[in-house]
XYZ file of C-alpha atoms in Angstrom:
572
model
C 36.511 -13.248 13.763
C 38.361 -12.149 16.904
C 36.309 -11.606 20.052
C 37.004 -8.465 22.063
C 37.942 -8.041 25.725
C 35.359 -9.362 28.172
C 33.167 -7.017 30.198
C 30.189 -7.300 32.538
C 27.844 -8.016 29.595
C 29.855 -10.918 28.104
C 28.485 -14.478 27.908
C 30.265 -17.129 29.981
C 31.255 -19.076 26.848
C 31.721 -17.132 23.625
C 32.140 -18.543 20.134
C 32.115 -16.816 16.728
C 29.427 -17.802 14.178
C 30.185 -20.045 11.222
C 30.244 -18.556 7.693
C 26.719 -18.037 6.391
C 25.139 -19.522 9.516
C 21.471 -18.762 10.163
C 20.780 -16.578 13.176
C 18.692 -19.152 15.045
C 21.293 -21.884 14.471
C 23.961 -19.635 15.979
C 21.738 -18.826 18.975
C 21.040 -22.534 19.553
C 24.741 -23.338 19.537
C 25.471 -20.483 21.949
C 22.726 -21.736 24.278
C 24.179 -25.281 24.260
C 27.687 -23.983 24.948
C 26.425 -21.943 27.901
C 24.392 -24.873 29.279
C 21.050 -23.083 29.032
C 17.896 -23.372 26.975
C 17.354 -21.431 23.765
C 14.400 -19.563 25.311
C 16.507 -18.482 28.291
C 19.282 -17.088 26.085
C 16.869 -15.233 23.780
C 15.070 -13.746 26.783
C 18.441 -12.678 28.243
C 19.147 -10.857 24.986
C 15.826 -9.012 25.298
C 13.596 -10.903 22.833
C 10.515 -13.115 22.890
C 11.294 -16.842 22.485
C 9.054 -17.252 19.420
C 10.499 -14.294 17.499
C 11.101 -14.863 13.774
C 14.107 -13.075 12.299
C 13.074 -11.958 8.812
C 16.124 -10.771 6.807
C 16.336 -6.996 6.777
C 13.772 -6.633 9.576
C 14.116 -4.488 12.699
C 14.174 -7.605 14.907
C 17.170 -8.993 13.024
C 19.036 -5.704 13.307
C 18.293 -5.535 17.045
C 19.556 -9.111 17.506
C 22.847 -8.238 15.792
C 23.202 -5.356 18.222
C 22.442 -7.570 21.244
C 24.889 -10.287 20.097
C 27.667 -7.789 19.456
C 27.301 -6.681 23.085
C 27.528 -10.166 24.669
C 30.263 -11.403 22.276
C 32.294 -8.167 22.357
C 32.429 -7.800 18.566
C 31.161 -5.167 16.163
C 27.799 -5.543 14.416
C 29.554 -5.211 11.064
C 31.874 -8.125 11.881
C 28.864 -10.312 12.728
C 27.051 -9.313 9.557
C 30.037 -10.112 7.350
C 30.280 -13.652 8.734
C 26.555 -14.470 8.962
C 25.610 -13.059 5.555
C 27.279 -14.404 2.429
C 27.637 -11.877 -0.435
C 24.891 -13.504 -2.525
C 22.415 -13.431 0.357
C 23.216 -9.797 1.129
C 22.289 -8.989 -2.442
C 19.005 -10.892 -2.387
C 17.712 -10.050 1.066
C 17.397 -6.293 0.943
C 15.071 -4.463 3.348
C 12.192 -2.462 1.827
C 12.448 -4.256 -1.530
C 9.083 -5.786 -2.402
C 9.178 -9.561 -2.575
C 12.662 -10.085 -1.092
C 12.150 -10.000 2.686
C 9.239 -12.447 2.284
C 11.520 -15.094 0.782
C 12.399 -16.745 4.097
C 10.894 -20.241 4.270
C 9.339 -21.230 7.606
C 10.271 -24.938 7.514
C 13.908 -25.952 7.975
C 15.814 -26.989 4.857
C 19.201 -28.662 4.643
C 21.873 -30.039 2.308
C 23.096 -33.373 3.702
C 26.541 -33.075 2.113
C 27.068 -29.600 3.600
C 26.054 -30.900 7.047
C 28.535 -33.777 6.774
C 31.274 -31.143 6.306
C 30.113 -28.875 9.157
C 27.098 -29.368 11.445
C 25.283 -26.042 11.404
C 22.338 -24.551 9.543
C 23.091 -22.170 6.640
C 21.015 -19.053 6.100
C 21.024 -19.544 2.314
C 18.932 -22.703 2.685
C 15.962 -20.695 3.953
C 15.698 -18.558 0.824
C 12.687 -19.713 -1.194
C 14.603 -19.748 -4.476
C 17.498 -21.791 -3.054
C 16.277 -25.334 -3.695
C 19.432 -27.060 -4.951
C 22.846 -26.756 -3.265
C 25.150 -24.992 -5.729
C 28.240 -26.561 -4.145
C 27.218 -30.233 -4.174
C 24.436 -30.129 -6.835
C 22.169 -31.779 -4.301
C 18.500 -31.141 -3.736
C 17.715 -29.703 -0.306
C 15.494 -31.742 2.007
C 12.791 -30.325 4.296
C 11.425 -33.478 5.924
C 12.771 -36.721 7.395
C 12.806 -39.447 4.699
C 11.951 -42.091 7.339
C 9.012 -40.582 9.254
C 8.036 -37.701 6.925
C 8.045 -35.070 9.695
C 9.332 -31.555 9.009
C 12.989 -31.009 9.849
C 14.012 -29.078 12.944
C 17.282 -27.276 13.556
C 18.347 -30.102 15.878
C 18.963 -32.262 12.794
C 21.590 -29.798 11.606
C 23.309 -29.561 15.004
C 23.140 -33.098 16.465
C 22.381 -35.146 13.342
C 19.213 -36.976 14.427
C 15.515 -36.583 13.632
C 13.761 -35.476 16.814
C 10.717 -37.597 15.918
C 12.032 -41.024 14.848
C 15.670 -40.777 15.946
C 17.128 -41.760 12.568
C 20.564 -40.273 11.791
C 21.061 -38.083 8.756
C 24.103 -40.136 7.676
C 21.644 -42.886 6.727
C 19.434 -40.603 4.655
C 19.566 -40.837 0.845
C 21.095 -37.972 -1.150
C 19.282 -36.766 -4.289
C 21.712 -35.316 -6.829
C 20.259 -32.723 -9.189
C 21.389 -30.071 -11.651
C 20.902 -26.527 -10.395
C 17.755 -25.144 -12.130
C 18.337 -22.330 -14.584
C 15.863 -20.089 -12.741
C 17.837 -20.484 -9.481
C 21.072 -19.516 -11.233
C 19.439 -16.451 -12.779
C 17.786 -15.310 -9.555
C 21.069 -15.478 -7.638
C 23.056 -13.286 -10.010
C 22.689 -10.017 -8.082
C 20.733 -6.791 -8.076
C 18.957 -7.424 -11.377
C 17.761 -10.767 -10.071
C 15.338 -9.089 -7.652
C 13.241 -7.865 -10.571
C 13.294 -11.348 -12.040
C 12.320 -12.768 -8.652
C 9.258 -10.536 -8.463
C 8.243 -11.393 -12.031
C 8.626 -15.090 -11.321
C 6.387 -14.858 -8.289
C 3.646 -13.043 -10.187
C 3.869 -15.337 -13.195
C 3.924 -18.459 -11.052
C 0.663 -17.316 -9.465
C -0.869 -17.059 -12.939
C 0.436 -20.504 -13.809
C -0.675 -22.329 -10.674
C -3.771 -20.395 -9.618
C -5.067 -18.484 -12.637
C -8.443 -17.703 -11.063
C -7.192 -16.103 -7.854
C -6.853 -12.337 -7.552
C -4.476 -12.293 -4.633
C -0.759 -12.294 -5.296
C -0.067 -12.203 -1.553
C -1.812 -15.564 -1.205
C 1.136 -17.288 -2.803
C 2.438 -18.041 0.740
C 5.788 -19.107 -0.645
C 7.282 -19.058 2.830
C 5.075 -22.055 3.710
C 5.878 -24.180 0.649
C 7.947 -27.349 0.487
C 11.007 -27.670 -1.767
C 9.120 -29.840 -4.269
C 6.244 -27.349 -4.494
C 8.535 -24.351 -4.930
C 10.494 -26.121 -7.665
C 7.324 -27.061 -9.521
C 6.056 -23.510 -9.170
C 9.262 -21.943 -10.450
C 9.659 -24.441 -13.318
C 6.185 -23.509 -14.556
C 6.868 -19.803 -14.102
C 10.155 -20.001 -15.982
C 8.464 -21.735 -18.896
C 5.721 -19.144 -18.784
C 8.156 -16.254 -18.998
C 9.775 -17.749 -22.096
C 6.766 -19.049 -24.010
C 5.270 -16.843 -26.723
C 2.263 -19.139 -27.229
C 1.378 -18.992 -23.551
C 1.330 -15.196 -23.713
C -1.432 -15.305 -26.310
C -3.340 -17.862 -24.228
C -3.194 -15.483 -21.254
C -4.282 -12.544 -23.378
C -7.268 -14.447 -24.765
C -8.304 -15.750 -21.349
C -8.062 -12.321 -19.726
C -10.001 -10.569 -22.479
C -12.802 -13.125 -22.239
C -12.943 -13.173 -18.471
C -12.834 -9.400 -17.969
C -14.556 -8.223 -21.158
C -17.276 -6.289 -19.344
C -14.963 -4.838 -16.718
C -12.218 -3.882 -19.183
C -14.748 -2.222 -21.457
C -15.917 -0.068 -18.573
C -12.798 0.722 -16.597
C -9.993 0.005 -19.037
C -6.932 -2.124 -18.414
C -6.544 -0.948 -14.805
C -9.319 -3.196 -13.492
C -7.538 -6.554 -13.866
C -5.295 -5.459 -10.972
C -1.548 -5.831 -10.616
C -1.305 -9.527 -11.381
C -3.473 -9.487 -14.478
C -2.080 -6.191 -15.657
C 1.396 -7.751 -15.607
C 0.097 -10.828 -17.391
C -1.586 -8.681 -20.040
C 1.631 -6.764 -20.687
C 3.440 -10.048 -21.125
C 0.733 -11.335 -23.439
C 1.010 -8.214 -25.604
C 4.783 -8.557 -25.910
C 5.371 -9.899 -29.407
C 9.074 -10.636 -29.018
C 9.800 -14.396 -29.112
C 11.480 -15.754 -25.988
C 12.026 -19.408 -26.769
C 10.121 -22.472 -27.888
C 8.965 -23.877 -24.525
C 5.228 -24.581 -24.478
C 2.664 -25.373 -21.772
C -0.625 -27.197 -22.104
C -3.537 -24.780 -22.514
C -5.644 -26.712 -20.000
C -3.117 -25.632 -17.354
C -4.775 -22.217 -17.294
C -8.310 -23.396 -16.611
C -7.440 -25.573 -13.631
C -9.804 -24.711 -10.750
C -8.503 -27.186 -8.176
C -6.894 -24.478 -6.033
C -9.448 -21.770 -6.757
C -10.562 -21.395 -3.151
C -7.120 -21.328 -1.587
C -8.138 -17.736 -1.038
C -9.719 -19.047 2.159
C -6.275 -19.254 3.743
C -5.878 -15.505 3.888
C -9.472 -14.521 4.575
C -10.110 -16.474 7.784
C -13.909 -16.652 8.185
C -14.594 -16.466 4.460
C -14.921 -20.252 4.165
C -18.070 -20.155 6.316
C -19.544 -16.927 4.983
C -19.047 -17.267 1.221
C -21.347 -20.296 0.673
C -19.517 -21.473 -2.433
C -18.742 -18.021 -3.843
C -16.254 -18.420 -6.686
C -12.893 -16.777 -5.990
C -12.580 -15.410 -9.516
C -15.522 -13.031 -8.916
C -14.083 -11.486 -5.766
C -11.864 -8.479 -5.214
C -10.025 -7.679 -2.003
C -10.405 -4.414 -0.052
C -6.852 -3.210 -0.703
C -7.029 -4.025 -4.398
C -10.393 -2.309 -4.812
C -8.921 0.772 -3.147
C -5.967 0.844 -5.540
C -8.014 0.058 -8.649
C -10.743 2.628 -8.082
C -8.361 5.216 -6.642
C -10.502 5.512 -3.499
C -8.757 5.796 -0.131
C -9.738 3.404 2.692
C -11.837 5.875 4.728
C -14.023 7.037 1.775
C -14.374 3.384 0.744
C -15.594 2.688 4.280
C -18.343 5.291 3.666
C -19.419 3.452 0.511
C -19.434 0.128 2.353
C -21.476 1.511 5.276
C -23.927 3.149 2.867
C -24.455 -0.194 1.105
C -23.112 1.039 -2.239
C -20.491 -1.709 -2.392
C -21.714 -4.681 -0.362
C -18.933 -6.769 1.220
C -19.111 -10.532 0.754
C -17.602 -11.221 4.186
C -18.659 -8.204 6.308
C -17.297 -9.562 9.594
C -13.735 -9.992 8.325
C -10.935 -7.625 9.210
C -10.582 -4.638 6.883
C -7.489 -5.997 5.135
C -9.315 -9.265 4.425
C -12.612 -7.715 3.371
C -13.936 -9.020 0.038
C -16.329 -7.444 -2.471
C -18.173 -8.939 -5.411
C -16.431 -7.513 -8.464
C -19.494 -7.895 -10.705
C -21.548 -5.813 -8.275
C -18.899 -3.075 -8.230
C -18.868 -2.944 -12.036
C -22.691 -2.823 -12.197
C -22.712 0.063 -9.708
C -20.239 1.999 -11.847
C -22.371 1.308 -14.944
C -25.126 3.448 -13.383
C -22.944 6.563 -13.733
C -23.620 8.831 -16.697
C -21.020 8.097 -19.382
C -19.522 10.307 -22.056
C -16.527 10.638 -24.348
C -15.592 14.007 -22.874
C -16.820 16.204 -20.010
C -19.457 18.826 -20.786
C -19.026 22.546 -20.057
C -19.115 23.290 -16.354
C -17.739 19.872 -15.398
C -14.299 19.636 -13.793
C -12.105 16.671 -12.916
C -13.078 15.023 -9.648
C -9.444 14.963 -8.494
C -9.063 18.706 -9.153
C -12.130 19.635 -7.105
C -13.273 17.158 -4.468
C -10.136 16.277 -2.418
C -9.206 19.950 -1.906
C -12.822 20.920 -1.231
C -13.089 18.291 1.487
C -10.234 20.027 3.273
C -11.629 23.476 2.598
C -15.372 23.063 3.202
C -16.093 22.609 6.874
C -17.231 19.128 7.862
C -17.280 17.698 4.316
C -15.960 14.162 3.821
C -14.888 12.689 0.495
C -16.801 9.539 1.389
C -20.008 11.592 1.659
C -19.418 12.980 -1.852
C -18.813 9.487 -3.264
C -22.016 8.164 -1.710
C -23.973 11.015 -3.320
C -22.312 10.302 -6.695
C -23.190 6.603 -6.653
C -26.746 7.430 -5.548
C -27.098 9.803 -8.529
C -27.613 12.787 -6.219
C -24.689 14.740 -7.677
C -24.260 15.245 -11.463
C -21.121 13.538 -12.797
C -19.826 12.281 -16.140
C -17.753 9.105 -16.342
C -15.245 9.096 -19.235
C -13.850 5.560 -19.773
C -11.470 6.795 -22.456
C -9.470 8.778 -19.887
C -6.452 7.074 -18.307
C -5.941 6.232 -14.650
C -8.281 4.980 -11.943
C -12.033 5.345 -11.646
C -11.698 8.719 -9.905
C -9.356 9.961 -12.649
C -12.192 9.330 -15.128
C -14.881 11.165 -13.147
C -15.943 14.755 -13.861
C -18.190 16.661 -11.443
C -20.480 19.621 -12.185
C -18.803 22.449 -10.264
C -21.868 24.613 -9.594
C -23.953 21.675 -8.398
C -21.104 20.572 -6.155
C -20.661 23.976 -4.539
C -24.418 24.449 -4.201
C -24.855 21.075 -2.503
C -21.902 21.199 -0.165
C -21.509 24.922 0.504
C -20.364 25.025 4.146
C -21.701 21.487 4.505
C -23.836 21.325 7.676
C -22.058 24.033 9.633
C -25.109 26.325 9.993
C -27.257 23.603 11.523
C -25.300 23.967 14.757
C -25.499 26.848 17.233
C -21.760 26.875 17.758
C -18.738 25.287 16.050
C -15.261 24.597 17.417
C -12.584 27.179 16.777
C -10.631 24.461 14.956
C -13.211 24.669 12.080
C -12.294 28.255 11.265
C -9.177 27.673 9.094
C -11.271 25.527 6.716
C -14.186 27.964 6.865
C -12.103 31.043 6.007
C -9.660 29.233 3.722
C -6.514 30.275 5.527
C -4.006 28.918 8.032
C -4.222 28.815 11.810
C -1.919 31.833 12.553
C -4.104 34.080 10.394
C -7.215 32.847 12.257
C -5.610 33.614 15.618
C -4.847 37.141 14.391
C -8.438 37.528 13.118
C -9.942 36.515 16.469
C -7.880 39.208 18.202
C -8.725 41.917 15.655
C -11.057 44.849 16.351
C -13.208 43.768 13.386
C -14.003 40.409 14.929
C -14.326 41.741 18.478
C -17.005 44.222 17.354
C -18.947 41.434 15.616
C -18.750 38.998 18.468
C -20.322 41.504 20.878
C -23.634 40.861 19.098
C -23.203 37.082 19.406
C -22.195 36.250 23.007
C -19.567 33.530 23.326
C -20.462 30.458 25.375
C -16.765 29.696 25.872
C -13.419 30.741 24.441
C -13.088 27.815 22.041
C -16.437 27.845 20.208
C -17.812 30.388 17.729
C -21.549 31.053 17.125
C -22.504 29.990 13.595
C -24.731 33.098 13.381
C -21.557 35.171 13.561
C -19.981 33.226 10.684
C -23.156 33.502 8.599
C -23.220 37.255 9.256
C -19.674 37.543 7.879
C -20.570 35.465 4.825
C -23.743 37.458 4.064
C -22.245 40.929 4.560
C -18.597 40.623 3.601
C -16.412 39.059 0.903
C -13.961 36.454 2.184
C -11.529 36.654 -0.716
C -9.698 33.373 -0.070
C -12.963 31.454 -0.118
C -14.376 33.298 -3.144
C -11.242 32.772 -5.254
C -11.199 29.041 -4.439
C -14.900 28.392 -5.037
C -14.784 30.231 -8.385
C -11.402 28.709 -9.270
C -9.826 32.101 -9.943
C -6.370 33.442 -9.204
C -6.420 35.223 -5.868
C -3.529 37.469 -6.926
C -5.495 38.611 -9.995
C -8.524 39.312 -7.786
C -6.396 41.435 -5.453
C -4.954 43.421 -8.358
C -8.445 44.090 -9.737
C -9.796 45.311 -6.382
C -6.743 47.512 -5.923
C -7.337 49.074 -9.355
C -10.923 49.812 -8.322
C -9.553 51.360 -5.103
C -11.479 49.001 -2.845
C -9.602 48.542 0.410
C -9.857 45.375 2.566
C -11.538 45.686 5.938
C -9.170 43.053 7.350
C -5.823 41.843 6.044
C -3.381 39.445 7.709
C -0.216 37.723 6.615
C 1.256 35.940 9.602
C 4.497 34.009 9.511
C 4.429 30.888 7.267
C 0.992 31.936 5.897
C -0.284 33.406 2.649
C -2.215 36.662 2.900
C -5.829 36.618 4.098
C -8.323 39.405 3.288
C -11.947 40.289 4.049
C -13.523 43.005 1.822
C -16.871 44.850 1.854
C -19.676 42.892 0.143
C -19.772 45.244 -2.878
C -16.293 43.992 -3.806
C -17.893 40.734 -4.928
C -19.892 42.540 -7.611
C -16.692 44.088 -8.958
C -15.170 40.620 -9.316
C -18.314 39.302 -11.014
C -18.307 42.214 -13.477
C -14.758 41.308 -14.548
C -15.223 37.563 -14.123
C -13.910 36.516 -17.552
C -10.777 38.630 -17.124
C -9.678 36.790 -13.998
C -7.010 34.140 -14.591
C -7.930 30.573 -13.503
C -5.934 29.456 -10.490
C -4.299 26.594 -12.420
C -2.786 28.936 -15.030
C -0.084 31.556 -14.708
C -0.443 34.878 -16.482
C 2.266 35.147 -19.132
C 4.808 37.894 -18.648
C 5.212 40.428 -21.472
C 8.475 40.114 -23.393
C 10.853 43.060 -23.154
């Protein structure tokens, strides 16, 4: 790499990086060459001293940009030297499971260091445990004092704790594991990497629900190798697949019977799919007792902070995390917060942060068992997902969490159909008439005035149409009877007057789930003209008719096309 012409931003002493060198190793060498501390150099480049450069992260990209400025080279030239082709392929931003592969503790190959004293980026990849060049196992601690390695060992050769020199340290020769060779083969290896991580969690901690708790970035070389050896055997053992299947079916029999295969969450769903795969993948076997080992059951404590104090011996295999409950039930975080606050789903550790919040899975299943069950929805019942989310945007002041609380308290008629696919909400069917009767306008009429911002939801149209309505003669005549307190609030009596004496077509068509276009055509045939009609830019049309127009629509109710079906065109 050739350095460019100096300018006012250049470092006093410039050197190019070594091939495949880790970013922090390069920064340490630059700091030594410029007779300053690492913290001083990093601060000069515009970063915090304790920053951690995760591959593919924004901080890494910004550091490349800062270094290119002080070394007078292009960012691309730096990237080509610092990243070897294999590492570029493995460390891809926004690919699940790849950016988290950077190990926190320093690793090193003694033979590589004897050839050139700098730290290689490849050594920090979790799957890189044996040097492919020297067939030597990487070390992560001093063999004399047992302390974790620091980058100083790679640069100056001595342990910063006991002072022993790395030239005196023993070398452990080892064949490169087959799983490491497979993982480092390119793009396809990322899928294998993710599968290995999930399967290794099953192998080592079968009773934990949390794949993120694997904390591979904090593991030692020996632990990672043991983990991956077990996972590799697991992926290629037909007998183990049946063991997993049997264990999962027994453990989740009640939950699976109620919610289907979605309940066992991502990890167990993957394991189940593997267990159901009948294709033989080798003759490697594992001891069945390996899957009932509970020694690491409560490692869950590591990621849930205060849970150790609050759980009082709660078994980890009965718990489900906030984010996983959200995904499994199909309930978004805010509605789930409603259920938690209403006491429907009681958190095990209520004082934990939201992302660490835990629920008792058995309690969640029991709560769902209260719902009325059926093989198919009865007449008048519609899919929850087709009605509630849109209604919560359309009906003023209605929250989806409020609807869910009413459902779980048996205050709103629903039918739960376990045979349907998808999440819990995909299996729920709500009685339409009861829903509209209970939530019609929500609590809007309990207030004397409502903000103008409520009107788009109330009238079922967009903001530009509402602005045109407020300026219309129709609305100005009405508002004279209901004096405005200020320009941005509307008396609810005025809105109720419109509802009682006029037909708001947008709202009527939605609440009755009929095609608005078909309703318009019918009223036009009956020669009923709208009192108000607007169609502002970027809006659909908005109409208000006389009240008798509603009776016309009711008289031809069965002829109106549902809004989820298109009328077929006649063939010519």
